[in-house]
Short mmCIF file of C-alpha atoms in Angstrom, two decimals:
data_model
loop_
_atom_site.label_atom_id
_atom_site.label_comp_id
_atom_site.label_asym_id
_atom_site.label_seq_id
_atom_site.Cartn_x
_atom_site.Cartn_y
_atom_site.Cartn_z
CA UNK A 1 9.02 38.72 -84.59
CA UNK A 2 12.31 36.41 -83.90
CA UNK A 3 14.06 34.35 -86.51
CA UNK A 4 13.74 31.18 -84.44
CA UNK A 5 13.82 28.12 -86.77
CA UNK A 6 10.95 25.98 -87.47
CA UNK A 7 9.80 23.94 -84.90
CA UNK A 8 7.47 20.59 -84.76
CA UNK A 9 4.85 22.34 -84.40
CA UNK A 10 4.55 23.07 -87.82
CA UNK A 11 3.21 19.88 -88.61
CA UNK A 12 -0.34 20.07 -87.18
CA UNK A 13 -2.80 17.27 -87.31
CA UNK A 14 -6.16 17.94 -86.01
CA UNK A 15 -7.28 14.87 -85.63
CA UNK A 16 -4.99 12.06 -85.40
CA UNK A 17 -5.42 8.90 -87.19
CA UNK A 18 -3.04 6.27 -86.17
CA UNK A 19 -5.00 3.31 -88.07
CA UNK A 20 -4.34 5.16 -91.33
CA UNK A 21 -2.22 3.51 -93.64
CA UNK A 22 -1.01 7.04 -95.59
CA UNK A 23 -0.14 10.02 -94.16
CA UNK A 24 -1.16 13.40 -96.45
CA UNK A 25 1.49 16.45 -95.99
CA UNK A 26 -0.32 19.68 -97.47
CA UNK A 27 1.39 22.41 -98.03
CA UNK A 28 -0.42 26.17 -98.38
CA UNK A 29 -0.46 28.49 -101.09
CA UNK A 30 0.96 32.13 -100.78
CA UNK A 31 -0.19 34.05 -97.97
CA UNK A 32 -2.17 30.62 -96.67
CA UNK A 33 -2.36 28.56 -93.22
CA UNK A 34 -2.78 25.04 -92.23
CA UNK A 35 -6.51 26.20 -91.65
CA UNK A 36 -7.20 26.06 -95.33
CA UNK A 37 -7.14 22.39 -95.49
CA UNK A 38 -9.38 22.18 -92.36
CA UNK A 39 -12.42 21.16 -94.94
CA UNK A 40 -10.86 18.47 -96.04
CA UNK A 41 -10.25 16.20 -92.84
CA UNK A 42 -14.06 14.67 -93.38
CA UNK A 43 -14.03 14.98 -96.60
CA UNK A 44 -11.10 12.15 -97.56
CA UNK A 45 -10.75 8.58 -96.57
CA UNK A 46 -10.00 7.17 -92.90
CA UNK A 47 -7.10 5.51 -94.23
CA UNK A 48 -5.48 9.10 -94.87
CA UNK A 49 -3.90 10.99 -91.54
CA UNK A 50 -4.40 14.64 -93.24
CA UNK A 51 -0.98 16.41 -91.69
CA UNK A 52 -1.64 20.40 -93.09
CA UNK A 53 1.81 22.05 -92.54
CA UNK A 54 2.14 25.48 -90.85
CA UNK A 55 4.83 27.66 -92.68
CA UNK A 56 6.61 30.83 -90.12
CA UNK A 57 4.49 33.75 -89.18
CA UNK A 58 0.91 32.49 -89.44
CA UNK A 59 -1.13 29.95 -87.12
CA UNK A 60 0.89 28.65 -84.25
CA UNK A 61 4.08 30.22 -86.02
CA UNK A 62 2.66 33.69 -86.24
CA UNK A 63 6.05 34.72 -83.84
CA UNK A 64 8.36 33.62 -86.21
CA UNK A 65 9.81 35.60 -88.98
CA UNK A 66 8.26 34.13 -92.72
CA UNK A 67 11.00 32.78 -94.80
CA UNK A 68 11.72 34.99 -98.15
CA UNK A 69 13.58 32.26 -99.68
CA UNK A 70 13.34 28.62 -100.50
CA UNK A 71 15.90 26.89 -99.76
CA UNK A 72 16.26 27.65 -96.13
CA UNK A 73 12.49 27.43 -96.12
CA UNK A 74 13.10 23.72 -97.32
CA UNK A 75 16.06 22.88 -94.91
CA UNK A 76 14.35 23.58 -92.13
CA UNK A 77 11.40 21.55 -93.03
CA UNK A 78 13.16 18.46 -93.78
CA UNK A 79 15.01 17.12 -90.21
CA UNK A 80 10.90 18.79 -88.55
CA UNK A 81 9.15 15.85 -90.90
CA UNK A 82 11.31 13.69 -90.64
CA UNK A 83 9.77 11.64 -87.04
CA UNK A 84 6.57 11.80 -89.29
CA UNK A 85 7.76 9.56 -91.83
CA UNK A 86 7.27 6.23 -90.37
CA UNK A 87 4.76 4.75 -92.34
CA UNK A 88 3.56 5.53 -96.13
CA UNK A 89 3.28 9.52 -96.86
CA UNK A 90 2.05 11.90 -99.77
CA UNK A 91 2.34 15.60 -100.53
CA UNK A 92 -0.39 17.59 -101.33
CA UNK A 93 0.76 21.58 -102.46
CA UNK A 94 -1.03 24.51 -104.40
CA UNK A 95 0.84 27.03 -106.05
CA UNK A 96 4.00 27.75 -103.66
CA UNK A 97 3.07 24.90 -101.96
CA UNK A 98 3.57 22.52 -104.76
CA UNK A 99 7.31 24.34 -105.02
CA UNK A 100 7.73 23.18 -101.33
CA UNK A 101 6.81 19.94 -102.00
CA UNK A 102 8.27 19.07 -104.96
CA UNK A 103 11.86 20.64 -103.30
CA UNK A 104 11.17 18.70 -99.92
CA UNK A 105 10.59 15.66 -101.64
CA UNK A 106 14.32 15.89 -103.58
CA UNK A 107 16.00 17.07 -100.38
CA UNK A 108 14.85 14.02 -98.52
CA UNK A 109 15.52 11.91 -101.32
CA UNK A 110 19.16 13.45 -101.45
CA UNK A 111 19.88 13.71 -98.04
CA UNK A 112 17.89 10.81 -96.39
CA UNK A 113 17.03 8.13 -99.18
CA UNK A 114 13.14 8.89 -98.28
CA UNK A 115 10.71 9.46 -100.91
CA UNK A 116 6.74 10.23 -100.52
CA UNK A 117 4.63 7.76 -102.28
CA UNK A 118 2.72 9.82 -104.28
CA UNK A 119 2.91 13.82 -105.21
CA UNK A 120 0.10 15.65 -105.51
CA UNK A 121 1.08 19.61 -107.50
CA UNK A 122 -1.80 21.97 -107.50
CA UNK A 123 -1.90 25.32 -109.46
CA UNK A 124 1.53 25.81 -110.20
CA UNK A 125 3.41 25.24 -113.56
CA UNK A 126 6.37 22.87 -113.93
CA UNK A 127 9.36 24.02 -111.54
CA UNK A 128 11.96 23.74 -114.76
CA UNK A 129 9.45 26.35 -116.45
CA UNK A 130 10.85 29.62 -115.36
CA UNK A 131 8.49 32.27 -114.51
CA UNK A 132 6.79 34.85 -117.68
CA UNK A 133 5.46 37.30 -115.62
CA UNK A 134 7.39 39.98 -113.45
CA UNK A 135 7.96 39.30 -110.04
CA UNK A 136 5.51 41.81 -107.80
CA UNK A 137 7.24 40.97 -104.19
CA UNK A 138 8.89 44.90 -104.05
CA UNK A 139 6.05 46.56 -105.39
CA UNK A 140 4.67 49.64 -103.66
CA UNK A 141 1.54 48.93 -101.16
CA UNK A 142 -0.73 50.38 -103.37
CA UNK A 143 0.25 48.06 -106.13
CA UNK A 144 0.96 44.81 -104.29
CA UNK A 145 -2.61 45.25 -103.23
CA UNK A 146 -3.96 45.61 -107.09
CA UNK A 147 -2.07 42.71 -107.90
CA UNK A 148 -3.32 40.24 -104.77
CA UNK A 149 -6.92 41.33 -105.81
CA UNK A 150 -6.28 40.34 -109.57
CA UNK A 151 -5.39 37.03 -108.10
CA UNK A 152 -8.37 36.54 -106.29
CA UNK A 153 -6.89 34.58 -103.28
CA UNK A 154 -7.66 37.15 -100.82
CA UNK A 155 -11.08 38.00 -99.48
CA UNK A 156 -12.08 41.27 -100.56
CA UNK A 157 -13.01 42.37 -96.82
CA UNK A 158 -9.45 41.30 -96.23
CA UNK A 159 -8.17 43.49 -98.74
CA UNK A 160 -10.69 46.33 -97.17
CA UNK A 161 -9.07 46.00 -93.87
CA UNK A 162 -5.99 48.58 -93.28
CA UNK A 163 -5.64 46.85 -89.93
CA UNK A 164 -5.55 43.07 -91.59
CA UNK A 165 -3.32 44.22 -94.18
CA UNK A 166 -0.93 45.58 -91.88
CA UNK A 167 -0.64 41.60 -90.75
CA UNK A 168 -0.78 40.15 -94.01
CA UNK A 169 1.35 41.93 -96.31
CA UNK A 170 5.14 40.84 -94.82
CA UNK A 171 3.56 37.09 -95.04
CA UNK A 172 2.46 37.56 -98.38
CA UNK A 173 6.25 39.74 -99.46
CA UNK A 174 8.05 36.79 -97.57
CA UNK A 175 6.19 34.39 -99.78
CA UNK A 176 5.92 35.90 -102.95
CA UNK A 177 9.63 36.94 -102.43
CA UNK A 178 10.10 32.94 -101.82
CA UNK A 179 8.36 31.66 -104.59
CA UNK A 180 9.82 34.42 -107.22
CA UNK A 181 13.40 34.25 -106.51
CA UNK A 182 13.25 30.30 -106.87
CA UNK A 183 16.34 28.86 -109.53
CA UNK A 184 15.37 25.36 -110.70
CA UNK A 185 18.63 23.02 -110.49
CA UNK A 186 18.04 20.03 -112.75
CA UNK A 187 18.62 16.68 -110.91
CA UNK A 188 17.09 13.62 -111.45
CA UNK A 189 13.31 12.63 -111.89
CA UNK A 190 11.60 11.71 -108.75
CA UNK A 191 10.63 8.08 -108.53
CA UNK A 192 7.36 8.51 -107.18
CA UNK A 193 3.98 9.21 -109.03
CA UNK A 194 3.16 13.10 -109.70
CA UNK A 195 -0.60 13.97 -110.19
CA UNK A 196 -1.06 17.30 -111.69
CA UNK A 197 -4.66 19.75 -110.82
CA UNK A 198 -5.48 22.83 -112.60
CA UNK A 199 -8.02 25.40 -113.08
CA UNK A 200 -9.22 25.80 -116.33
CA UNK A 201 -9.85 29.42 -116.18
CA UNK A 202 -6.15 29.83 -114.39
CA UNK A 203 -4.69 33.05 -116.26
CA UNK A 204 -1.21 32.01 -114.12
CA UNK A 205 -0.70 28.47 -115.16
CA UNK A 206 -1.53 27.03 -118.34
CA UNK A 207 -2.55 23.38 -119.23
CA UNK A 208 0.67 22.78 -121.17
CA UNK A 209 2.20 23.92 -118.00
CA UNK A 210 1.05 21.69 -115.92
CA UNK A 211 1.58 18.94 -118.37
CA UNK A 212 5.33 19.47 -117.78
CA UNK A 213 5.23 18.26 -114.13
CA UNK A 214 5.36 14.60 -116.35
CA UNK A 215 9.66 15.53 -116.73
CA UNK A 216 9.27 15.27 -113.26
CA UNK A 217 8.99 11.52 -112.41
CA UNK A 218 10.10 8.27 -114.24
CA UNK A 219 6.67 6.71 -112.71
CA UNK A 220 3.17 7.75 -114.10
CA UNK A 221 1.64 11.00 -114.63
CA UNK A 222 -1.67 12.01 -114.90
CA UNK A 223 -3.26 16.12 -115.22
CA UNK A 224 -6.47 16.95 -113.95
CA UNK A 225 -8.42 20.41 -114.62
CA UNK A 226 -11.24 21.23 -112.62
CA UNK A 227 -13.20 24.36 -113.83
CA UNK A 228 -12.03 27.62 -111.68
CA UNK A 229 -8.94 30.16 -111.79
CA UNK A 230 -6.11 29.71 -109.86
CA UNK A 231 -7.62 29.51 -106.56
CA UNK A 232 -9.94 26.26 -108.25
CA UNK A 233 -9.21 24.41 -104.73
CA UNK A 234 -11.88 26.14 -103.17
CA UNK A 235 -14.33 26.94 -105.83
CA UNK A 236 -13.91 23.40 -107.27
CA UNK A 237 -13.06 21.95 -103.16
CA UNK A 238 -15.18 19.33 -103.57
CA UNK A 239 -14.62 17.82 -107.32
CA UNK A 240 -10.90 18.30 -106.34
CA UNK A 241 -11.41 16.08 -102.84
CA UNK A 242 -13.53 13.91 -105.07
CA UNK A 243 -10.60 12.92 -107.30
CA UNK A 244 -7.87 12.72 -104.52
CA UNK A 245 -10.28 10.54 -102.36
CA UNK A 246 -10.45 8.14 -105.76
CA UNK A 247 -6.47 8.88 -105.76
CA UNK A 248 -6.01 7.68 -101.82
CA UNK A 249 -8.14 5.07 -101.74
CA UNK A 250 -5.91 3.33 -104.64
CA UNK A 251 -2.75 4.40 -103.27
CA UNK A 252 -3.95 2.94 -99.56
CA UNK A 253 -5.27 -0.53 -101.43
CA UNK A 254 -1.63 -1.18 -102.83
CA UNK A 255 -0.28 -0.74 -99.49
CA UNK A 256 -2.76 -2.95 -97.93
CA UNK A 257 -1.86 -5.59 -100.59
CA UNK A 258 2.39 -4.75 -99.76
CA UNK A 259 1.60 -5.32 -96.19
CA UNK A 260 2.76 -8.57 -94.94
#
């Protein structure tokens, strides 16, 4: 693999919708590709552009080296996304990906004076929460494995496959190693709307976690649980795509009543 930094390629967008009045960033879990939000492109309104990013080593970026920390994971997202902000945009992001968001969306506020219209935070407790369970990114093969299994995000023939593991497991170090060495800095609240999802059988994040995303923004809140553990976005895909397409089309009406 090289180190090469992210390129714009990482933004991929299937099928482009340049009528749409919102564009939709989503950003993967642990271990996941843009192709897990491949469902979801006929499933949500035509006034959303779905934009599923790519993160280094998988998809299109399987060449580059995965990113074991934040920050620079962050820093070299920003100035790629930027282009794509032209017009009205939203971040979707389960688990790590909510991190990512939530991270991006205070870097660009810092550093460019941008700010998404709406933030979506899947399956991850509050950032300023600081993680109760040990981190499992150095564990020994054998026991990295156990662990991805309890978590239930992997496909047990996946987990079967010596050969797919061998292509998996620095991805899923890199992102684990990522999401477990994260230090919250406070800063101030975001200004834009945070909408919170959950799985109610979710052994990793509580409800009262998830709750917390409110210190997040000085505009609304609102928490959603959909039944499901932590990996609810694809037992409970479409209740969740249910509730964001109720979400969009209300975000995408107030822009059509902005517009001049």
């Amino acid at each position: 693999m090289n180190t090469t930094q992210i390129s714009d390629s990482c933004v991929t967008c299937p099928y482009p919708n340049p009528q749409a009045s919102l564009r939709l960033f989503c950003f993967p879990y642990a271990g996941g590709s843009s192709l897990i939000f491949r469902p979801w492109f006929n499933s949500l309104p035509k006034t959303v552009e779905v934009c599923p990013i790519e993160l280094p080593g998988r998809g299109i970026l399987m060449k580059l080296t995965p990113l074991s920390r934040l920050e620079p994971l962050i820093e070299d997202l920003a100035p790629v996304l930027l282009p794509h902000l032209d017009k009205p945009f939203a971040f979707f992001g389960h688990s790590m990906g909510a991190l990512i968001s939530f991270e991006l969306a205070r870097l660009l506020r810092r550093e460019y004076n941008i700010s998404p219209i709406h933030l979506f935070v899947s399956g991850r407790r509050a950032p300023q929460i600081p993680d109760r369970k040990p981190p499992i990114h150095a564990l020994t093969e054998p026991e990295f494995i156990e662990e991805l299994r309890r978590l239930n995000g992997t496909p047990k023939a996946v987990l079967e496959s010596p050969e797919l593991m061998q292509l998996l497991i620095p991805i899923l170090r890199a992102d684990f190693a990522a999401h477990e060495t994260y230090i919250y800095t406070p800063a101030s609240t975001l200004d834009c709307p945070i909408t919170a999802f959950g799985g109610l059988q979710d052994e990793e994040v509580s409800g009262s976690e998830l709750q917390a995303w409110q210190e997040q923004t000085n505009a609304t809140f609102s928490r959603q649980m959909f039944s499901g553990d932590h990996f609810f976005l694809h037992s409970a895909q479409s209740l969740l795509l249910q509730s964001l397409s109720r979400e969009i089309h209300r975000i995408t009406s107030e822009i059509s009543c902005q517009s001049p």
